[in-house]
């Protein structure tokens, strides 16, 4: 059975292959990309700042998950292919969408306070 990827999924797979220097597109998965990503530690640090590292955070403030996505942002960047709400998606799935958001915006500006605190490019 062939894997199906949305537009953002294809871009993430291509980026992961380019960064890692090879691999089979058919064998790549969002979870495997995240675990192999050198940037995974950055996302863990950002989640620690945003939500205390709780990837399933839902405090009722309108932001969800470890990286505190607005539901509309989550949906706009393809998150609903994983789950309707970010806090119900896995850490790896949240990072896949965060990578797409970061790439589209050219930095970590979607998380301004924590990006500044962690010294990440905005």
mmCIF file with all atom_site columns, N, CA, C and O in Angstrom, residues 62-106:
data_model
loop_
_atom_site.group_PDB
_atom_site.id
_atom_site.type_symbol
_atom_site.label_atom_id
_atom_site.label_alt_id
_atom_site.label_comp_id
_atom_site.label_asym_id
_atom_site.label_entity_id
_atom_site.label_seq_id
_atom_site.pdbx_PDB_ins_code
_atom_site.Cartn_x
_atom_site.Cartn_y
_atom_site.Cartn_z
_atom_site.occupancy
_atom_site.B_iso_or_equiv
_atom_site.pdbx_formal_charge
_atom_site.auth_seq_id
_atom_site.auth_comp_id
_atom_site.auth_asym_id
_atom_site.auth_atom_id
_atom_site.pdbx_PDB_model_num
ATOM 1   N N  . UNK A 1 62  ? -7.090 28.565 24.437 1.00 0.00 ? 62  UNK A N  1
ATOM 2   C CA . UNK A 1 62  ? -7.190 28.673 22.987 1.00 0.00 ? 62  UNK A CA 1
ATOM 3   C C  . UNK A 1 62  ? -5.955 28.199 22.248 1.00 0.00 ? 62  UNK A C  1
ATOM 4   O O  . UNK A 1 62  ? -5.903 28.258 21.029 1.00 0.00 ? 62  UNK A O  1
ATOM 5   N N  . UNK A 1 63  ? -4.959 27.738 22.992 1.00 0.00 ? 63  UNK A N  1
ATOM 6   C CA . UNK A 1 63  ? -3.729 27.199 22.403 1.00 0.00 ? 63  UNK A CA 1
ATOM 7   C C  . UNK A 1 63  ? -3.575 25.766 22.886 1.00 0.00 ? 63  UNK A C  1
ATOM 8   O O  . UNK A 1 63  ? -3.900 25.452 24.023 1.00 0.00 ? 63  UNK A O  1
ATOM 9   N N  . UNK A 1 64  ? -3.049 24.917 22.003 1.00 0.00 ? 64  UNK A N  1
ATOM 10  C CA . UNK A 1 64  ? -3.050 23.486 22.281 1.00 0.00 ? 64  UNK A CA 1
ATOM 11  C C  . UNK A 1 64  ? -1.708 22.835 22.008 1.00 0.00 ? 64  UNK A C  1
ATOM 12  O O  . UNK A 1 64  ? -0.984 23.235 21.105 1.00 0.00 ? 64  UNK A O  1
ATOM 13  N N  . UNK A 1 65  ? -1.420 21.778 22.745 1.00 0.00 ? 65  UNK A N  1
ATOM 14  C CA . UNK A 1 65  ? -0.246 20.957 22.510 1.00 0.00 ? 65  UNK A CA 1
ATOM 15  C C  . UNK A 1 65  ? 1.025  21.529 23.091 1.00 0.00 ? 65  UNK A C  1
ATOM 16  O O  . UNK A 1 65  ? 1.039  22.581 23.729 1.00 0.00 ? 65  UNK A O  1
ATOM 17  N N  . UNK A 1 66  ? 2.098  20.817 22.851 1.00 0.00 ? 66  UNK A N  1
ATOM 18  C CA . UNK A 1 66  ? 3.398  21.210 23.381 1.00 0.00 ? 66  UNK A CA 1
ATOM 19  C C  . UNK A 1 66  ? 3.883  22.534 22.841 1.00 0.00 ? 66  UNK A C  1
ATOM 20  O O  . UNK A 1 66  ? 4.581  23.277 23.534 1.00 0.00 ? 66  UNK A O  1
ATOM 21  N N  . UNK A 1 67  ? 3.508  22.852 21.610 1.00 0.00 ? 67  UNK A N  1
ATOM 22  C CA . UNK A 1 67  ? 3.978  24.080 20.978 1.00 0.00 ? 67  UNK A CA 1
ATOM 23  C C  . UNK A 1 67  ? 2.898  25.153 20.921 1.00 0.00 ? 67  UNK A C  1
ATOM 24  O O  . UNK A 1 67  ? 3.074  26.172 20.264 1.00 0.00 ? 67  UNK A O  1
ATOM 25  N N  . UNK A 1 68  ? 1.813  24.905 21.623 1.00 0.00 ? 68  UNK A N  1
ATOM 26  C CA . UNK A 1 68  ? 0.740  25.882 21.809 1.00 0.00 ? 68  UNK A CA 1
ATOM 27  C C  . UNK A 1 68  ? 0.224  26.475 20.489 1.00 0.00 ? 68  UNK A C  1
ATOM 28  O O  . UNK A 1 68  ? 0.238  27.675 20.257 1.00 0.00 ? 68  UNK A O  1
ATOM 29  N N  . UNK A 1 69  ? -0.269 25.585 19.636 1.00 0.00 ? 69  UNK A N  1
ATOM 30  C CA . UNK A 1 69  ? -0.880 25.999 18.374 1.00 0.00 ? 69  UNK A CA 1
ATOM 31  C C  . UNK A 1 69  ? -2.284 26.539 18.592 1.00 0.00 ? 69  UNK A C  1
ATOM 32  O O  . UNK A 1 69  ? -3.042 25.985 19.392 1.00 0.00 ? 69  UNK A O  1
ATOM 33  N N  . UNK A 1 70  ? -2.659 27.570 17.844 1.00 0.00 ? 70  UNK A N  1
ATOM 34  C CA . UNK A 1 70  ? -4.073 27.931 17.708 1.00 0.00 ? 70  UNK A CA 1
ATOM 35  C C  . UNK A 1 70  ? -4.659 26.875 16.784 1.00 0.00 ? 70  UNK A C  1
ATOM 36  O O  . UNK A 1 70  ? -3.977 26.387 15.882 1.00 0.00 ? 70  UNK A O  1
ATOM 37  N N  . UNK A 1 71  ? -5.901 26.517 16.997 1.00 0.00 ? 71  UNK A N  1
ATOM 38  C CA . UNK A 1 71  ? -6.503 25.492 16.156 1.00 0.00 ? 71  UNK A CA 1
ATOM 39  C C  . UNK A 1 71  ? -6.527 25.905 14.691 1.00 0.00 ? 71  UNK A C  1
ATOM 40  O O  . UNK A 1 71  ? -6.286 25.095 13.792 1.00 0.00 ? 71  UNK A O  1
ATOM 41  N N  . UNK A 1 72  ? -6.762 27.174 14.423 1.00 0.00 ? 72  UNK A N  1
ATOM 42  C CA . UNK A 1 72  ? -6.801 27.642 13.030 1.00 0.00 ? 72  UNK A CA 1
ATOM 43  C C  . UNK A 1 72  ? -5.432 27.526 12.364 1.00 0.00 ? 72  UNK A C  1
ATOM 44  O O  . UNK A 1 72  ? -5.337 27.167 11.186 1.00 0.00 ? 72  UNK A O  1
ATOM 45  N N  . UNK A 1 73  ? -4.361 27.790 13.098 1.00 0.00 ? 73  UNK A N  1
ATOM 46  C CA . UNK A 1 73  ? -3.006 27.649 12.550 1.00 0.00 ? 73  UNK A CA 1
ATOM 47  C C  . UNK A 1 73  ? -2.717 26.182 12.291 1.00 0.00 ? 73  UNK A C  1
ATOM 48  O O  . UNK A 1 73  ? -2.183 25.811 11.242 1.00 0.00 ? 73  UNK A O  1
ATOM 49  N N  . UNK A 1 74  ? -3.070 25.350 13.236 1.00 0.00 ? 74  UNK A N  1
ATOM 50  C CA . UNK A 1 74  ? -2.896 23.905 13.108 1.00 0.00 ? 74  UNK A CA 1
ATOM 51  C C  . UNK A 1 74  ? -3.567 23.406 11.827 1.00 0.00 ? 74  UNK A C  1
ATOM 52  O O  . UNK A 1 74  ? -2.963 22.683 11.030 1.00 0.00 ? 74  UNK A O  1
ATOM 53  N N  . UNK A 1 75  ? -4.817 23.814 11.610 1.00 0.00 ? 75  UNK A N  1
ATOM 54  C CA . UNK A 1 75  ? -5.565 23.378 10.428 1.00 0.00 ? 75  UNK A CA 1
ATOM 55  C C  . UNK A 1 75  ? -4.941 23.943 9.153  1.00 0.00 ? 75  UNK A C  1
ATOM 56  O O  . UNK A 1 75  ? -4.806 23.236 8.148  1.00 0.00 ? 75  UNK A O  1
ATOM 57  N N  . UNK A 1 76  ? -4.524 25.204 9.180  1.00 0.00 ? 76  UNK A N  1
ATOM 58  C CA . UNK A 1 76  ? -3.949 25.860 7.996  1.00 0.00 ? 76  UNK A CA 1
ATOM 59  C C  . UNK A 1 76  ? -2.681 25.182 7.503  1.00 0.00 ? 76  UNK A C  1
ATOM 60  O O  . UNK A 1 76  ? -2.379 25.208 6.312  1.00 0.00 ? 76  UNK A O  1
ATOM 61  N N  . UNK A 1 77  ? -1.915 24.596 8.412  1.00 0.00 ? 77  UNK A N  1
ATOM 62  C CA . UNK A 1 77  ? -0.651 23.969 8.040  1.00 0.00 ? 77  UNK A CA 1
ATOM 63  C C  . UNK A 1 77  ? -0.750 22.444 7.928  1.00 0.00 ? 77  UNK A C  1
ATOM 64  O O  . UNK A 1 77  ? 0.257  21.756 7.902  1.00 0.00 ? 77  UNK A O  1
ATOM 65  N N  . UNK A 1 78  ? -1.981 21.932 7.865  1.00 0.00 ? 78  UNK A N  1
ATOM 66  C CA . UNK A 1 78  ? -2.176 20.505 7.592  1.00 0.00 ? 78  UNK A CA 1
ATOM 67  C C  . UNK A 1 78  ? -2.294 19.600 8.793  1.00 0.00 ? 78  UNK A C  1
ATOM 68  O O  . UNK A 1 78  ? -2.300 18.383 8.648  1.00 0.00 ? 78  UNK A O  1
ATOM 69  N N  . UNK A 1 79  ? -2.411 20.164 9.984  1.00 0.00 ? 79  UNK A N  1
ATOM 70  C CA . UNK A 1 79  ? -2.459 19.343 11.191 1.00 0.00 ? 79  UNK A CA 1
ATOM 71  C C  . UNK A 1 79  ? -3.660 18.427 11.296 1.00 0.00 ? 79  UNK A C  1
ATOM 72  O O  . UNK A 1 79  ? -3.578 17.375 11.929 1.00 0.00 ? 79  UNK A O  1
ATOM 73  N N  . UNK A 1 80  ? -4.764 18.802 10.646 1.00 0.00 ? 80  UNK A N  1
ATOM 74  C CA . UNK A 1 80  ? -5.971 17.985 10.764 1.00 0.00 ? 80  UNK A CA 1
ATOM 75  C C  . UNK A 1 80  ? -5.827 16.614 10.106 1.00 0.00 ? 80  UNK A C  1
ATOM 76  O O  . UNK A 1 80  ? -6.630 15.736 10.364 1.00 0.00 ? 80  UNK A O  1
ATOM 77  N N  . UNK A 1 81  ? -4.788 16.429 9.315  1.00 0.00 ? 81  UNK A N  1
ATOM 78  C CA . UNK A 1 81  ? -4.558 15.079 8.767  1.00 0.00 ? 81  UNK A CA 1
ATOM 79  C C  . UNK A 1 81  ? -4.153 14.123 9.883  1.00 0.00 ? 81  UNK A C  1
ATOM 80  O O  . UNK A 1 81  ? -4.260 12.913 9.745  1.00 0.00 ? 81  UNK A O  1
ATOM 81  N N  . UNK A 1 82  ? -3.654 14.680 11.000 1.00 0.00 ? 82  UNK A N  1
ATOM 82  C CA . UNK A 1 82  ? -3.277 13.867 12.160 1.00 0.00 ? 82  UNK A CA 1
ATOM 83  C C  . UNK A 1 82  ? -4.414 13.798 13.177 1.00 0.00 ? 82  UNK A C  1
ATOM 84  O O  . UNK A 1 82  ? -4.761 12.738 13.647 1.00 0.00 ? 82  UNK A O  1
ATOM 85  N N  . UNK A 1 83  ? -4.916 14.953 13.535 1.00 0.00 ? 83  UNK A N  1
ATOM 86  C CA . UNK A 1 83  ? -6.025 15.034 14.481 1.00 0.00 ? 83  UNK A CA 1
ATOM 87  C C  . UNK A 1 83  ? -6.609 16.435 14.417 1.00 0.00 ? 83  UNK A C  1
ATOM 88  O O  . UNK A 1 83  ? -5.905 17.379 14.073 1.00 0.00 ? 83  UNK A O  1
ATOM 89  N N  . UNK A 1 84  ? -7.870 16.570 14.761 1.00 0.00 ? 84  UNK A N  1
ATOM 90  C CA . UNK A 1 84  ? -8.512 17.891 14.700 1.00 0.00 ? 84  UNK A CA 1
ATOM 91  C C  . UNK A 1 84  ? -7.857 18.893 15.650 1.00 0.00 ? 84  UNK A C  1
ATOM 92  O O  . UNK A 1 84  ? -7.745 20.070 15.345 1.00 0.00 ? 84  UNK A O  1
ATOM 93  N N  . UNK A 1 85  ? -7.437 18.429 16.829 1.00 0.00 ? 85  UNK A N  1
ATOM 94  C CA . UNK A 1 85  ? -6.814 19.307 17.824 1.00 0.00 ? 85  UNK A CA 1
ATOM 95  C C  . UNK A 1 85  ? -5.352 18.923 18.025 1.00 0.00 ? 85  UNK A C  1
ATOM 96  O O  . UNK A 1 85  ? -5.029 17.743 18.153 1.00 0.00 ? 85  UNK A O  1
ATOM 97  N N  . UNK A 1 86  ? -4.477 19.920 18.093 1.00 0.00 ? 86  UNK A N  1
ATOM 98  C CA . UNK A 1 86  ? -3.046 19.649 18.248 1.00 0.00 ? 86  UNK A CA 1
ATOM 99  C C  . UNK A 1 86  ? -2.691 18.833 19.481 1.00 0.00 ? 86  UNK A C  1
ATOM 100 O O  . UNK A 1 86  ? -1.822 17.961 19.411 1.00 0.00 ? 86  UNK A O  1
ATOM 101 N N  . UNK A 1 87  ? -3.343 19.077 20.602 1.00 0.00 ? 87  UNK A N  1
ATOM 102 C CA . UNK A 1 87  ? -2.974 18.380 21.832 1.00 0.00 ? 87  UNK A CA 1
ATOM 103 C C  . UNK A 1 87  ? -3.308 16.892 21.785 1.00 0.00 ? 87  UNK A C  1
ATOM 104 O O  . UNK A 1 87  ? -2.827 16.127 22.614 1.00 0.00 ? 87  UNK A O  1
ATOM 105 N N  . UNK A 1 88  ? -4.092 16.480 20.822 1.00 0.00 ? 88  UNK A N  1
ATOM 106 C CA . UNK A 1 88  ? -4.414 15.061 20.674 1.00 0.00 ? 88  UNK A CA 1
ATOM 107 C C  . UNK A 1 88  ? -3.485 14.360 19.687 1.00 0.00 ? 88  UNK A C  1
ATOM 108 O O  . UNK A 1 88  ? -3.546 13.144 19.549 1.00 0.00 ? 88  UNK A O  1
ATOM 109 N N  . UNK A 1 89  ? -2.645 15.137 19.016 1.00 0.00 ? 89  UNK A N  1
ATOM 110 C CA . UNK A 1 89  ? -1.653 14.573 18.088 1.00 0.00 ? 89  UNK A CA 1
ATOM 111 C C  . UNK A 1 89  ? -0.399 14.207 18.882 1.00 0.00 ? 89  UNK A C  1
ATOM 112 O O  . UNK A 1 89  ? -0.171 14.707 19.983 1.00 0.00 ? 89  UNK A O  1
ATOM 113 N N  . UNK A 1 90  ? 0.417  13.364 18.310 1.00 0.00 ? 90  UNK A N  1
ATOM 114 C CA . UNK A 1 90  ? 1.660  12.973 18.974 1.00 0.00 ? 90  UNK A CA 1
ATOM 115 C C  . UNK A 1 90  ? 2.690  14.110 18.910 1.00 0.00 ? 90  UNK A C  1
ATOM 116 O O  . UNK A 1 90  ? 2.549  15.054 18.126 1.00 0.00 ? 90  UNK A O  1
ATOM 117 N N  . UNK A 1 91  ? 3.706  13.995 19.705 1.00 0.00 ? 91  UNK A N  1
ATOM 118 C CA . UNK A 1 91  ? 4.825  14.942 19.681 1.00 0.00 ? 91  UNK A CA 1
ATOM 119 C C  . UNK A 1 91  ? 5.382  15.050 18.261 1.00 0.00 ? 91  UNK A C  1
ATOM 120 O O  . UNK A 1 91  ? 5.602  16.139 17.749 1.00 0.00 ? 91  UNK A O  1
ATOM 121 N N  . UNK A 1 92  ? 5.614  13.903 17.635 1.00 0.00 ? 92  UNK A N  1
ATOM 122 C CA . UNK A 1 92  ? 6.192  13.873 16.304 1.00 0.00 ? 92  UNK A CA 1
ATOM 123 C C  . UNK A 1 92  ? 5.297  14.568 15.290 1.00 0.00 ? 92  UNK A C  1
ATOM 124 O O  . UNK A 1 92  ? 5.772  15.298 14.428 1.00 0.00 ? 92  UNK A O  1
ATOM 125 N N  . UNK A 1 93  ? 3.989  14.340 15.381 1.00 0.00 ? 93  UNK A N  1
ATOM 126 C CA . UNK A 1 93  ? 3.047  14.984 14.471 1.00 0.00 ? 93  UNK A CA 1
ATOM 127 C C  . UNK A 1 93  ? 3.022  16.501 14.690 1.00 0.00 ? 93  UNK A C  1
ATOM 128 O O  . UNK A 1 93  ? 2.975  17.267 13.727 1.00 0.00 ? 93  UNK A O  1
ATOM 129 N N  . UNK A 1 94  ? 3.081  16.924 15.936 1.00 0.00 ? 94  UNK A N  1
ATOM 130 C CA . UNK A 1 94  ? 3.120  18.357 16.219 1.00 0.00 ? 94  UNK A CA 1
ATOM 131 C C  . UNK A 1 94  ? 4.390  18.989 15.650 1.00 0.00 ? 94  UNK A C  1
ATOM 132 O O  . UNK A 1 94  ? 4.353  20.097 15.111 1.00 0.00 ? 94  UNK A O  1
ATOM 133 N N  . UNK A 1 95  ? 5.492  18.284 15.729 1.00 0.00 ? 95  UNK A N  1
ATOM 134 C CA . UNK A 1 95  ? 6.745  18.808 15.196 1.00 0.00 ? 95  UNK A CA 1
ATOM 135 C C  . UNK A 1 95  ? 6.693  18.898 13.669 1.00 0.00 ? 95  UNK A C  1
ATOM 136 O O  . UNK A 1 95  ? 7.202  19.852 13.086 1.00 0.00 ? 95  UNK A O  1
ATOM 137 N N  . UNK A 1 96  ? 6.071  17.929 13.014 1.00 0.00 ? 96  UNK A N  1
ATOM 138 C CA . UNK A 1 96  ? 5.927  17.987 11.555 1.00 0.00 ? 96  UNK A CA 1
ATOM 139 C C  . UNK A 1 96  ? 5.212  19.273 11.150 1.00 0.00 ? 96  UNK A C  1
ATOM 140 O O  . UNK A 1 96  ? 5.642  19.993 10.245 1.00 0.00 ? 96  UNK A O  1
ATOM 141 N N  . UNK A 1 97  ? 4.127  19.610 11.843 1.00 0.00 ? 97  UNK A N  1
ATOM 142 C CA . UNK A 1 97  ? 3.377  20.822 11.519 1.00 0.00 ? 97  UNK A CA 1
ATOM 143 C C  . UNK A 1 97  ? 4.176  22.062 11.914 1.00 0.00 ? 97  UNK A C  1
ATOM 144 O O  . UNK A 1 97  ? 4.200  23.063 11.181 1.00 0.00 ? 97  UNK A O  1
ATOM 145 N N  . UNK A 1 98  ? 4.872  22.011 13.027 1.00 0.00 ? 98  UNK A N  1
ATOM 146 C CA . UNK A 1 98  ? 5.714  23.141 13.449 1.00 0.00 ? 98  UNK A CA 1
ATOM 147 C C  . UNK A 1 98  ? 6.817  23.408 12.433 1.00 0.00 ? 98  UNK A C  1
ATOM 148 O O  . UNK A 1 98  ? 7.134  24.566 12.136 1.00 0.00 ? 98  UNK A O  1
ATOM 149 N N  . UNK A 1 99  ? 7.406  22.355 11.890 1.00 0.00 ? 99  UNK A N  1
ATOM 150 C CA . UNK A 1 99  ? 8.444  22.515 10.862 1.00 0.00 ? 99  UNK A CA 1
ATOM 151 C C  . UNK A 1 99  ? 7.871  23.205 9.628  1.00 0.00 ? 99  UNK A C  1
ATOM 152 O O  . UNK A 1 99  ? 8.517  24.073 9.035  1.00 0.00 ? 99  UNK A O  1
ATOM 153 N N  . UNK A 1 100 ? 6.665  22.829 9.234  1.00 0.00 ? 100 UNK A N  1
ATOM 154 C CA . UNK A 1 100 ? 6.020  23.460 8.081  1.00 0.00 ? 100 UNK A CA 1
ATOM 155 C C  . UNK A 1 100 ? 5.748  24.938 8.359  1.00 0.00 ? 100 UNK A C  1
ATOM 156 O O  . UNK A 1 100 ? 5.983  25.799 7.506  1.00 0.00 ? 100 UNK A O  1
ATOM 157 N N  . UNK A 1 101 ? 5.281  25.244 9.555  1.00 0.00 ? 101 UNK A N  1
ATOM 158 C CA . UNK A 1 101 ? 5.019  26.622 9.960  1.00 0.00 ? 101 UNK A CA 1
ATOM 159 C C  . UNK A 1 101 ? 6.309  27.427 10.004 1.00 0.00 ? 101 UNK A C  1
ATOM 160 O O  . UNK A 1 101 ? 6.387  28.541 9.469  1.00 0.00 ? 101 UNK A O  1
ATOM 161 N N  . UNK A 1 102 ? 7.344  26.862 10.583 1.00 0.00 ? 102 UNK A N  1
ATOM 162 C CA . UNK A 1 102 ? 8.637  27.546 10.659 1.00 0.00 ? 102 UNK A CA 1
ATOM 163 C C  . UNK A 1 102 ? 9.195  27.806 9.270  1.00 0.00 ? 102 UNK A C  1
ATOM 164 O O  . UNK A 1 102 ? 9.677  28.897 8.974  1.00 0.00 ? 102 UNK A O  1
ATOM 165 N N  . UNK A 1 103 ? 9.098  26.825 8.392  1.00 0.00 ? 103 UNK A N  1
ATOM 166 C CA . UNK A 1 103 ? 9.609  26.982 7.028  1.00 0.00 ? 103 UNK A CA 1
ATOM 167 C C  . UNK A 1 103 ? 8.830  28.070 6.274  1.00 0.00 ? 103 UNK A C  1
ATOM 168 O O  . UNK A 1 103 ? 9.427  28.889 5.576  1.00 0.00 ? 103 UNK A O  1
ATOM 169 N N  . UNK A 1 104 ? 7.523  28.075 6.429  1.00 0.00 ? 104 UNK A N  1
ATOM 170 C CA . UNK A 1 104 ? 6.693  29.054 5.726  1.00 0.00 ? 104 UNK A CA 1
ATOM 171 C C  . UNK A 1 104 ? 6.954  30.475 6.212  1.00 0.00 ? 104 UNK A C  1
ATOM 172 O O  . UNK A 1 104 ? 6.925  31.425 5.433  1.00 0.00 ? 104 UNK A O  1
ATOM 173 N N  . UNK A 1 105 ? 7.243  30.620 7.487  1.00 0.00 ? 105 UNK A N  1
ATOM 174 C CA . UNK A 1 105 ? 7.444  31.953 8.068  1.00 0.00 ? 105 UNK A CA 1
ATOM 175 C C  . UNK A 1 105 ? 8.912  32.353 8.171  1.00 0.00 ? 105 UNK A C  1
ATOM 176 O O  . UNK A 1 105 ? 9.226  33.459 8.597  1.00 0.00 ? 105 UNK A O  1
ATOM 177 N N  . UNK A 1 106 ? 9.793  31.440 7.814  1.00 0.00 ? 106 UNK A N  1
ATOM 178 C CA . UNK A 1 106 ? 11.213 31.758 7.791  1.00 0.00 ? 106 UNK A CA 1
ATOM 179 C C  . UNK A 1 106 ? 11.877 31.853 9.144  1.00 0.00 ? 106 UNK A C  1
ATOM 180 O O  . UNK A 1 106 ? 12.906 32.508 9.286  1.00 0.00 ? 106 UNK A O  1
#
